[in-house]
Coordinates of N, CA and C in Angstrom, one line a residue:
M1 N 146.2 120.9 121.1 CA 145.2 121.9 120.7 C 143.9 121.2 120.1
K2 N 142.8 121.6 120.6 CA 141.5 120.9 120.2 C 141.2 121.3 118.8
K3 N 140.8 120.3 118.0 CA 140.5 120.5 116.6 C 139.2 121.2 116.5
E4 N 139.2 122.3 115.6 CA 138.0 123.1 115.5 C 136.9 122.3 114.8
E5 N 135.7 122.4 115.3 CA 134.5 121.7 114.8 C 134.1 122.4 113.5
F6 N 133.6 121.6 112.5 CA 133.1 122.1 111.3 C 131.8 122.8 111.5
K7 N 131.6 124.0 110.8 CA 130.4 124.7 110.9 C 129.9 125.1 109.5
L8 N 128.6 125.0 109.2 CA 128.1 125.3 108.0 C 128.1 126.8 107.8
T9 N 128.5 127.3 106.7 CA 128.4 128.8 106.4 C 127.4 129.1 105.3
K10 N 126.9 128.0 104.5 CA 126.0 128.2 103.5 C 124.6 127.6 103.9
K11 N 123.6 128.3 103.5 CA 122.2 127.9 103.8 C 122.0 126.4 103.4
L12 N 121.5 125.6 104.4 CA 121.2 124.2 104.2 C 120.1 123.8 105.2
E13 N 118.9 124.0 104.7 CA 117.7 123.7 105.5 C 117.3 122.2 105.4
H14 N 117.5 121.6 104.2 CA 117.0 120.3 104.0 C 118.0 119.4 103.3
I15 N 118.4 118.3 103.9 CA 119.3 117.4 103.3 C 118.6 116.0 103.1
A16 N 118.8 115.4 102.0 CA 118.1 114.2 101.7 C 119.1 113.1 101.4
F17 N 118.9 111.9 101.8 CA 119.8 110.8 101.6 C 119.1 109.6 100.9
I18 N 119.9 109.0 99.9 CA 119.5 107.7 99.4 C 120.6 106.8 100.0
M19 N 120.1 105.9 100.9 CA 121.0 105.1 101.8 C 121.3 103.8 101.0
D20 N 122.2 103.9 100.1 CA 122.5 102.8 99.2 C 123.8 102.1 99.6
G21 N 123.8 100.8 99.3 CA 125.0 100.0 99.6 C 125.0 99.0 100.8
N22 N 123.8 98.9 101.4 CA 123.7 98.1 102.6 C 124.0 96.6 102.2
G23 N 123.3 96.1 101.1 CA 123.5 94.7 100.7 C 124.9 94.4 100.3
R24 N 125.5 95.3 99.5 CA 126.9 95.1 99.1 C 127.9 95.2 100.2
W25 N 127.6 96.0 101.2 CA 128.5 96.1 102.4 C 128.5 94.7 103.1
A26 N 127.3 94.1 103.2 CA 127.2 92.8 103.9 C 127.8 91.7 103.1
K27 N 127.6 91.8 101.8 CA 128.1 90.7 100.9 C 129.7 90.7 101.0
R28 N 130.3 91.9 101.0 CA 131.8 91.9 101.1 C 132.3 91.3 102.4
R29 N 131.4 91.3 103.4 CA 131.8 90.7 104.7 C 131.2 89.3 104.9
L30 N 130.7 88.7 103.8 CA 130.2 87.4 103.8 C 129.0 87.2 104.8
L31 N 128.2 88.3 104.9 CA 127.1 88.3 105.8 C 125.8 88.4 105.0
P32 N 124.7 87.9 105.6 CA 123.4 88.1 104.9 C 123.1 89.5 104.6
R33 N 122.3 89.8 103.6 CA 122.0 91.2 103.2 C 121.3 92.0 104.3
H34 N 120.5 91.3 105.0 CA 119.7 92.0 106.0 C 120.5 92.6 107.1
L35 N 121.7 92.0 107.4 CA 122.6 92.5 108.4 C 123.2 93.8 107.9
G36 N 123.3 94.0 106.6 CA 123.7 95.3 106.1 C 122.7 96.4 106.4
H37 N 121.4 96.1 106.4 CA 120.3 97.0 106.8 C 120.4 97.3 108.3
K38 N 120.7 96.3 109.0 CA 120.8 96.5 110.5 C 121.9 97.4 110.8
E39 N 123.0 97.3 110.2 CA 124.2 98.2 110.4 C 123.8 99.6 109.9
G40 N 123.1 99.6 108.8 CA 122.7 100.9 108.3 C 121.8 101.7 109.2
C41 N 121.0 101.0 110.0 CA 120.2 101.7 111.0 C 121.0 102.5 112.0
K42 N 122.2 101.9 112.3 CA 123.0 102.6 113.3 C 123.6 103.9 112.7
R43 N 123.8 103.9 111.4 CA 124.3 105.1 110.8 C 123.2 106.2 110.8
V44 N 121.9 105.8 110.7 CA 120.9 106.8 110.6 C 120.9 107.7 111.8
I45 N 120.9 107.1 113.0 CA 120.8 108.0 114.2 C 122.1 108.8 114.3
E46 N 123.2 108.3 113.9 CA 124.5 109.0 113.9 C 124.4 110.2 113.0
I47 N 123.9 110.0 111.8 CA 123.7 111.1 110.9 C 122.7 112.1 111.3
V48 N 121.6 111.7 111.8 CA 120.5 112.6 112.3 C 121.1 113.5 113.4
R49 N 121.8 112.9 114.3 CA 122.4 113.7 115.4 C 123.4 114.7 114.8
A50 N 124.2 114.3 113.9 CA 125.2 115.2 113.3 C 124.5 116.4 112.6
C51 N 123.4 116.1 111.8 CA 122.7 117.1 111.1 C 122.0 118.1 112.1
A52 N 121.5 117.5 113.2 CA 120.8 118.4 114.2 C 121.8 119.3 114.8
D53 N 123.0 118.8 115.2 CA 124.1 119.6 115.8 C 124.6 120.7 114.9
L54 N 124.5 120.4 113.6 CA 124.9 121.4 112.6 C 123.8 122.4 112.2
G55 N 122.6 122.3 112.8 CA 121.6 123.2 112.6 C 120.7 123.0 111.4
I56 N 120.9 121.8 110.8 CA 120.1 121.4 109.6 C 118.6 121.1 110.0
Y57 N 117.7 121.8 109.5 CA 116.3 121.7 109.9 C 115.7 120.3 109.6
C58 N 115.8 119.9 108.3 CA 115.1 118.7 107.9 C 116.1 117.7 107.3
V59 N 115.9 116.4 107.7 CA 116.6 115.3 107.1 C 115.6 114.3 106.5
S60 N 115.8 114.0 105.2 CA 114.9 113.0 104.6 C 115.7 111.8 104.2
L61 N 115.1 110.6 104.4 CA 115.7 109.3 104.2 C 114.9 108.5 103.3
Y62 N 115.4 107.9 102.3 CA 114.7 107.0 101.4 C 114.9 105.6 102.0
A63 N 113.9 105.2 102.8 CA 114.0 104.0 103.6 C 113.5 102.8 102.8
F64 N 112.4 103.0 102.0 CA 111.9 101.9 101.3 C 111.1 102.4 100.1
S65 N 111.4 102.1 98.9 CA 110.8 102.6 97.7 C 109.6 101.7 97.2
T66 N 108.8 102.3 96.4 CA 107.7 101.5 95.8 C 108.2 100.4 94.9
E67 N 109.5 100.4 94.5 CA 110.1 99.3 93.7 C 110.7 98.3 94.6
N68 N 111.0 98.6 95.9 CA 111.7 97.6 96.7 C 110.9 96.4 97.1
W69 N 109.6 96.3 96.8 CA 108.8 95.1 97.0 C 109.3 93.9 96.2
S70 N 110.1 94.2 95.2 CA 110.5 93.1 94.4 C 111.7 92.3 95.0
R71 N 112.2 92.8 96.1 CA 113.3 92.2 96.8 C 112.8 90.9 97.6
P72 N 113.7 90.0 98.0 CA 113.3 88.8 98.7 C 112.5 89.1 99.9
Q73 N 111.5 88.3 100.2 CA 110.6 88.5 101.3 C 111.3 88.5 102.6
D74 N 112.3 87.6 102.8 CA 113.0 87.5 104.0 C 113.7 88.8 104.3
E75 N 114.3 89.4 103.3 CA 115.0 90.7 103.5 C 114.1 91.8 103.8
I76 N 112.9 91.8 103.2 CA 111.9 92.8 103.5 C 111.4 92.7 104.9
D77 N 111.1 91.5 105.3 CA 110.6 91.2 106.7 C 111.7 91.8 107.7
H78 N 112.9 91.4 107.5 CA 114.0 91.9 108.5 C 114.0 93.4 108.5
L79 N 113.9 94.0 107.3 CA 114.0 95.5 107.2 C 113.0 96.2 108.1
F80 N 111.7 95.7 108.0 CA 110.7 96.3 108.8 C 110.8 96.1 110.3
Y81 N 111.3 95.0 110.7 CA 111.6 94.8 112.1 C 112.7 95.7 112.6
Y82 N 113.7 96.0 111.7 CA 114.8 96.9 112.1 C 114.2 98.3 112.1
L83 N 113.2 98.6 111.3 CA 112.5 99.9 111.3 C 111.9 100.1 112.7
D84 N 111.1 99.1 113.1 CA 110.5 99.2 114.4 C 111.5 99.4 115.5
D85 N 112.6 98.7 115.5 CA 113.6 98.8 116.5 C 114.2 100.2 116.5
F86 N 114.4 100.8 115.3 CA 115.0 102.1 115.2 C 114.2 103.1 116.0
F87 N 112.9 103.1 115.7 CA 112.0 104.1 116.3 C 111.8 103.9 117.8
N88 N 111.7 102.6 118.2 CA 111.5 102.3 119.6 C 112.8 102.7 120.4
D89 N 113.9 102.5 119.8 CA 115.2 102.8 120.5 C 115.5 104.3 120.5
N90 N 115.0 105.1 119.6 CA 115.4 106.5 119.4 C 114.4 107.5 119.6
I91 N 113.1 107.1 119.8 CA 112.0 108.1 119.8 C 112.2 109.1 121.0
A92 N 112.7 108.6 122.1 CA 113.0 109.4 123.3 C 114.0 110.5 123.0
E93 N 115.0 110.2 122.2 CA 116.0 111.2 121.8 C 115.4 112.2 120.8
F94 N 114.6 111.7 119.9 CA 113.9 112.6 119.0 C 113.1 113.7 119.8
I95 N 112.4 113.2 120.8 CA 111.6 114.1 121.6 C 112.5 115.1 122.3
E96 N 113.6 114.6 122.9 CA 114.5 115.5 123.6 C 115.1 116.5 122.7
R97 N 115.4 116.2 121.5 CA 116.0 117.1 120.5 C 115.0 118.0 119.8
G98 N 113.7 117.7 120.0 CA 112.7 118.5 119.3 C 112.5 118.1 117.8
V99 N 112.7 116.8 117.5 CA 112.6 116.3 116.2 C 111.2 115.7 115.9
R100 N 110.5 116.3 114.9 CA 109.2 115.8 114.5 C 109.4 114.8 113.4
V101 N 108.7 113.6 113.6 CA 108.7 112.6 112.5 C 107.6 112.9 111.5
H102 N 108.1 112.9 110.2 CA 107.2 113.2 109.1 C 107.3 112.0 108.1
L103 N 106.2 111.7 107.5 CA 106.1 110.5 106.6 C 105.8 111.0 105.2
M104 N 106.5 110.4 104.3 CA 106.2 110.5 102.8 C 106.1 109.1 102.3
G105 N 104.9 108.8 101.7 CA 104.7 107.4 101.2 C 103.4 106.8 101.7
D106 N 103.0 105.7 101.2 CA 101.8 105.0 101.6 C 102.2 103.8 102.4
I107 N 101.9 103.9 103.7 CA 102.4 102.8 104.6 C 101.3 101.7 104.8
T108 N 100.2 101.8 104.1 CA 99.1 100.8 104.2 C 99.5 99.4 103.8
R109 N 100.6 99.3 103.0 CA 101.1 98.0 102.5 C 102.1 97.4 103.5
L110 N 102.6 98.2 104.4 CA 103.6 97.7 105.4 C 102.9 96.8 106.4
P111 N 103.8 95.9 107.1 CA 103.2 95.1 108.1 C 102.5 95.9 109.2
E112 N 101.5 95.4 109.8 CA 100.7 96.1 110.8 C 101.6 96.6 111.9
H113 N 102.6 95.8 112.3 CA 103.4 96.3 113.5 C 104.2 97.5 113.1
S114 N 104.7 97.6 111.8 CA 105.4 98.8 111.4 C 104.5 100.0 111.2
Q115 N 103.3 99.8 110.7 CA 102.3 100.9 110.6 C 102.1 101.5 111.9
E116 N 101.9 100.6 112.9 CA 101.6 101.1 114.3 C 102.8 101.9 114.8
T117 N 104.0 101.4 114.6 CA 105.2 102.1 115.0 C 105.3 103.5 114.4
I118 N 105.1 103.6 113.1 CA 105.2 104.9 112.4 C 104.1 105.8 112.9
R119 N 102.9 105.4 113.0 CA 101.8 106.3 113.5 C 102.0 106.7 114.9
K120 N 102.5 105.8 115.8 CA 102.8 106.2 117.1 C 103.9 107.3 117.2
S121 N 105.0 107.1 116.4 CA 106.1 108.0 116.4 C 105.7 109.4 115.9
I122 N 104.8 109.4 114.9 CA 104.3 110.7 114.4 C 103.5 111.4 115.4
E123 N 102.6 110.6 116.1 CA 101.7 111.2 117.1 C 102.5 111.8 118.3
M124 N 103.6 111.0 118.7 CA 104.4 111.4 119.9 C 105.2 112.7 119.6
T125 N 105.5 113.0 118.3 CA 106.3 114.1 118.0 C 105.6 115.2 117.2
K126 N 104.3 115.1 117.0 CA 103.6 116.0 116.1 C 103.7 117.5 116.5
D127 N 104.0 117.8 117.7 CA 104.0 119.3 118.2 C 105.5 119.8 118.2
L128 N 106.5 119.0 117.9 CA 107.8 119.4 117.9 C 108.2 120.2 116.7
K129 N 109.0 121.2 116.9 CA 109.3 122.2 115.8 C 110.7 122.5 115.4
K130 N 111.7 121.9 116.2 CA 113.1 122.3 116.0 C 113.7 121.7 114.8
H131 N 113.4 120.4 114.6 CA 113.9 119.6 113.4 C 112.8 118.7 112.9
V132 N 113.0 118.2 111.6 CA 112.1 117.3 111.0 C 112.9 116.1 110.5
F133 N 112.4 114.9 110.9 CA 112.9 113.6 110.4 C 111.9 113.1 109.4
N134 N 112.2 113.2 108.2 CA 111.2 112.8 107.1 C 111.6 111.5 106.5
I135 N 110.8 110.5 106.8 CA 111.1 109.1 106.4 C 110.2 108.8 105.2
C136 N 110.8 108.3 104.1 CA 110.1 107.9 102.9 C 110.0 106.4 102.8
L137 N 108.7 106.0 103.0 CA 108.4 104.5 103.1 C 107.4 104.1 102.1
N138 N 107.6 103.1 101.3 CA 106.8 102.7 100.2 C 106.5 104.0 99.4
Y139 N 107.6 104.7 99.1 CA 107.5 106.0 98.4 C 108.2 105.9 97.1
G140 N 107.6 106.7 96.1 CA 108.1 106.9 94.8 C 107.8 108.3 94.4
G141 N 108.8 109.0 93.7 CA 108.5 110.4 93.3 C 107.4 110.5 92.3
K142 N 107.3 109.5 91.3 CA 106.2 109.6 90.3 C 104.9 109.3 91.0
D143 N 104.9 108.4 92.0 CA 103.6 108.2 92.7 C 103.2 109.4 93.5
E144 N 104.1 110.1 94.1 CA 103.8 111.3 94.8 C 103.1 112.4 93.9
I145 N 103.7 112.6 92.8 CA 103.2 113.6 91.8 C 101.9 113.1 91.3
T146 N 101.7 111.8 91.0 CA 100.4 111.3 90.5 C 99.3 111.5 91.5
R147 N 99.6 111.2 92.7 CA 98.6 111.4 93.8 C 98.2 112.9 93.9
A148 N 99.2 113.7 93.9 CA 98.9 115.2 94.0 C 98.0 115.6 92.8
A149 N 98.3 115.2 91.6 CA 97.5 115.5 90.4 C 96.1 115.1 90.6
K150 N 95.9 113.8 91.1 CA 94.5 113.3 91.3 C 93.8 114.1 92.3
S151 N 94.5 114.5 93.4 CA 93.8 115.3 94.5 C 93.4 116.7 94.0
L152 N 94.3 117.3 93.2 CA 94.0 118.6 92.6 C 92.9 118.5 91.6
A153 N 92.9 117.5 90.8 CA 91.8 117.3 89.8 C 90.5 117.2 90.5
L154 N 90.5 116.5 91.6 CA 89.2 116.3 92.3 C 88.7 117.6 92.9
D155 N 89.7 118.4 93.4 CA 89.3 119.7 93.9 C 88.7 120.6 92.8
V156 N 89.3 120.6 91.6 CA 88.7 121.3 90.5 C 87.3 120.8 90.2
K157 N 87.2 119.5 90.1 CA 85.9 118.9 89.8 C 84.8 119.3 90.8
N158 N 85.2 119.4 92.1 CA 84.2 119.7 93.1 C 84.1 121.2 93.4
G159 N 84.8 122.0 92.6 CA 84.6 123.4 92.7 C 85.4 124.0 93.8
V160 N 86.3 123.3 94.5 CA 87.1 123.8 95.6 C 88.1 124.9 95.1
I161 N 88.6 124.7 93.9 CA 89.5 125.6 93.3 C 89.2 125.7 91.8
N162 N 89.5 126.9 91.2 CA 89.4 127.1 89.8 C 90.6 126.7 89.0
L163 N 90.5 126.2 87.8 CA 91.6 125.7 87.0 C 92.6 126.8 86.9
D164 N 92.2 128.0 86.6 CA 93.2 129.1 86.4 C 93.9 129.5 87.6
D165 N 93.5 129.0 88.8 CA 94.2 129.4 90.0 C 95.3 128.4 90.4
I166 N 95.5 127.4 89.6 CA 96.5 126.4 89.9 C 97.9 127.0 89.5
N167 N 98.8 126.9 90.4 CA 100.2 127.3 90.1 C 101.1 126.3 90.9
E168 N 102.4 126.5 90.9 CA 103.3 125.6 91.5 C 103.1 125.4 93.0
Q169 N 102.8 126.5 93.7 CA 102.6 126.4 95.1 C 101.3 125.7 95.4
V170 N 100.2 125.9 94.7 CA 99.0 125.2 94.9 C 99.2 123.7 94.6
F171 N 99.9 123.4 93.6 CA 100.2 122.0 93.3 C 101.0 121.3 94.4
E172 N 102.0 122.1 94.9 CA 102.8 121.5 96.0 C 102.0 121.3 97.3
N173 N 101.0 122.1 97.5 CA 100.2 122.0 98.7 C 99.5 120.7 98.7
H174 N 99.3 120.0 97.6 CA 98.7 118.7 97.5 C 99.7 117.5 97.5
M175 N 100.9 117.8 97.7 CA 101.9 116.8 97.7 C 102.3 116.4 99.2
M176 N 103.0 115.3 99.3 CA 103.4 114.8 100.6 C 104.5 115.7 101.2
C177 N 105.2 116.5 100.4 CA 106.2 117.4 100.9 C 105.7 118.7 101.3
A178 N 104.4 118.9 101.3 CA 103.8 120.2 101.7 C 104.3 120.6 103.1
N179 N 104.7 121.9 103.2 CA 105.2 122.4 104.5 C 106.7 122.0 104.8
L180 N 107.3 121.3 103.9 CA 108.8 121.1 104.0 C 109.5 122.0 103.1
P181 N 110.7 122.4 103.4 CA 111.5 123.2 102.5 C 112.0 122.4 101.4
P182 N 112.3 123.0 100.2 CA 112.9 122.2 99.1 C 114.3 121.7 99.5
V183 N 114.7 120.6 98.9 CA 115.9 119.9 99.2 C 117.1 120.8 98.7
D184 N 118.0 121.1 99.6 CA 119.2 121.8 99.3 C 120.3 120.9 98.8
L185 N 120.5 119.7 99.4 CA 121.5 118.8 99.1 C 121.0 117.4 99.2
M186 N 121.3 116.6 98.1 CA 121.0 115.2 98.1 C 122.2 114.4 98.1
I187 N 122.4 113.4 99.0 CA 123.6 112.5 99.0 C 123.1 111.1 98.8
R188 N 123.7 110.5 97.8 CA 123.5 109.0 97.5 C 124.8 108.3 97.8
T189 N 124.8 107.4 98.7 CA 126.0 106.7 99.1 C 126.2 105.5 98.1
S190 N 127.4 105.0 98.2 CA 127.8 103.8 97.5 C 128.1 103.9 96.0
G191 N 128.2 105.2 95.5 CA 128.7 105.5 94.2 C 127.8 105.5 93.0
E192 N 126.6 105.0 93.2 CA 125.6 105.0 92.1 C 125.2 106.5 91.8
Q193 N 125.1 106.9 90.6 CA 124.8 108.3 90.2 C 123.5 108.4 89.5
R194 N 122.4 108.2 90.3 CA 121.1 108.4 89.8 C 120.2 108.6 91.0
I195 N 119.0 109.1 90.8 CA 118.1 109.5 91.9 C 117.0 108.5 92.1
S196 N 116.8 107.5 91.2 CA 116.0 106.3 91.5 C 114.6 106.7 92.0
N197 N 113.9 107.6 91.3 CA 112.5 108.0 91.5 C 112.3 108.6 92.9
Y198 N 113.3 109.3 93.4 CA 113.3 109.9 94.8 C 113.1 111.4 94.7
M199 N 112.0 111.8 95.3 CA 111.7 113.2 95.5 C 111.9 114.1 94.3
L200 N 111.3 113.7 93.2 CA 111.5 114.3 91.9 C 111.1 115.8 91.9
W201 N 110.1 116.2 92.6 CA 109.7 117.6 92.7 C 110.7 118.3 93.6
E202 N 111.0 117.7 94.7 CA 111.7 118.4 95.8 C 113.2 118.6 95.4
L203 N 113.7 117.8 94.5 CA 115.1 117.9 94.1 C 115.4 118.9 92.9
A204 N 114.4 119.7 92.6 CA 114.5 120.5 91.4 C 115.8 121.3 91.3
Y205 N 116.2 121.9 92.4 CA 117.4 122.7 92.4 C 118.4 122.2 93.5
A206 N 118.3 121.0 93.8 CA 119.2 120.4 94.9 C 120.6 120.2 94.3
E207 N 121.6 120.4 95.1 CA 123.0 120.0 94.8 C 123.0 118.5 95.1
M208 N 123.8 117.7 94.3 CA 123.9 116.3 94.5 C 125.3 115.8 94.6
I209 N 125.5 114.9 95.5 CA 126.9 114.4 95.8 C 126.7 112.9 95.9
F210 N 127.7 112.1 95.2 CA 127.6 110.7 95.2 C 128.9 110.0 95.7
P211 N 129.0 110.0 97.0 CA 130.2 109.4 97.6 C 130.2 107.9 97.3
V212 N 131.4 107.3 97.2 CA 131.5 105.8 97.0 C 131.3 105.0 98.2
T213 N 131.4 105.6 99.4 CA 131.2 104.9 100.7 C 129.8 104.3 100.8
P214 N 129.7 103.1 101.1 CA 128.4 102.5 101.3 C 127.7 103.0 102.6
W215 N 126.4 103.0 102.7 CA 125.7 103.6 103.8 C 126.2 103.1 105.2
P216 N 126.4 101.8 105.4 CA 126.8 101.3 106.7 C 128.1 101.9 107.2
S217 N 128.9 102.4 106.2 CA 130.2 103.0 106.6 C 130.2 104.5 106.5
F218 N 129.0 105.1 106.3 CA 128.9 106.5 106.1 C 128.7 107.2 107.5
T219 N 129.8 107.6 108.0 CA 129.9 108.2 109.4 C 129.8 109.7 109.3
K220 N 129.8 110.3 110.5 CA 129.8 111.8 110.5 C 130.9 112.4 109.8
K221 N 132.1 111.7 109.9 CA 133.3 112.2 109.1 C 133.0 112.2 107.6
E222 N 132.4 111.2 107.1 CA 132.0 111.1 105.7 C 131.0 112.2 105.3
L223 N 130.1 112.5 106.2 CA 129.1 113.5 106.0 C 129.8 114.9 105.9
I224 N 130.7 115.1 106.8 CA 131.4 116.4 106.8 C 132.2 116.6 105.5
K225 N 132.7 115.5 104.9 CA 133.4 115.6 103.6 C 132.4 116.1 102.5
C226 N 131.2 115.6 102.6 CA 130.2 116.0 101.6 C 129.8 117.4 101.8
L227 N 129.6 117.8 103.1 CA 129.2 119.2 103.4 C 130.3 120.2 102.9
K228 N 131.5 119.8 103.0 CA 132.6 120.7 102.5 C 132.5 120.9 101.0
I229 N 132.2 119.8 100.3 CA 132.0 119.9 98.9 C 130.8 120.8 98.6
Y230 N 129.7 120.7 99.3 CA 128.5 121.5 99.2 C 128.9 123.0 99.4
E231 N 129.7 123.2 100.4 CA 130.1 124.6 100.7 C 130.8 125.3 99.6
G232 N 131.4 124.5 98.7 CA 132.2 125.0 97.6 C 131.4 125.2 96.3
R233 N 130.1 124.7 96.4 CA 129.2 124.9 95.2 C 128.7 126.3 95.1
N234 N 128.5 126.7 93.8 CA 127.9 128.0 93.6 C 126.5 127.8 93.1
R235 N 125.5 128.0 94.0 CA 124.1 127.8 93.7 C 123.4 129.0 93.1
R236 N 123.2 128.9 91.8 CA 122.7 130.1 91.0 C 121.2 130.0 90.7
F237 N 120.6 128.9 90.9 CA 119.2 128.7 90.7 C 118.7 129.3 89.3
G238 N 119.5 129.0 88.3 CA 119.2 129.4 87.0 C 119.7 130.8 86.6
G239 N 120.2 131.5 87.5 CA 120.7 132.9 87.2 C 122.2 132.8 87.0
L240 N 122.8 134.0 86.8 CA 124.2 134.1 86.5 C 125.0 134.7 87.7
K241 N 124.3 135.4 88.6 CA 125.0 136.1 89.7 C 125.5 135.1 90.7
N242 N 126.7 135.3 91.2 CA 127.2 134.5 92.4 C 126.4 134.9 93.6
E243 N 126.4 133.9 94.6 CA 125.7 134.2 95.9 C 126.4 135.3 96.6

């Protein structure tokens, strides 16, 4: 008898991942840290496919933070070449599945070859509407909010908007997450239980799950385990009434 496929019954438009544990996964296997990132890239496309098949609209990935520049240069160099390979290998499938590439972060500090890869991927998928692949590169939640505040302040100074007209939606329109739904579920792999400056605005009412599995071992099966936990959560959004 064929095993029944898992299906989501609770609203889940936007799932965000902190892909933690690549280096520790490699270390346990006596491998260089960068090979953990290489293996982690394989999990990305597997998880993106699984989320698309489950009807999840947006997948966000914390690929490189504003704090990650403190890592060894050799590891950083390998990571950005793996980033190029990921998009070059999978952009055709993104187009076939209707996945639009969206960027959060400032890529101007990235190597030129990676900047070109990202811009090309965004351009090739800009008109696709079925799903969103939101990649966070040289990204930090505090930096995103600071940039939005500066942009909004400039609009007030130039008379584009009145101070009294500013509300949450107007502020959000100046952020990198504009036009993306709020995060419903955030998963951080490898057991660490913190959000590390990730999508501070977008995670306001997100459910959070912290599996101990490192990202390179985080398969579709592991994802389904997390989704089953999410299905059991009672999301009240500050109220008392059950869904």
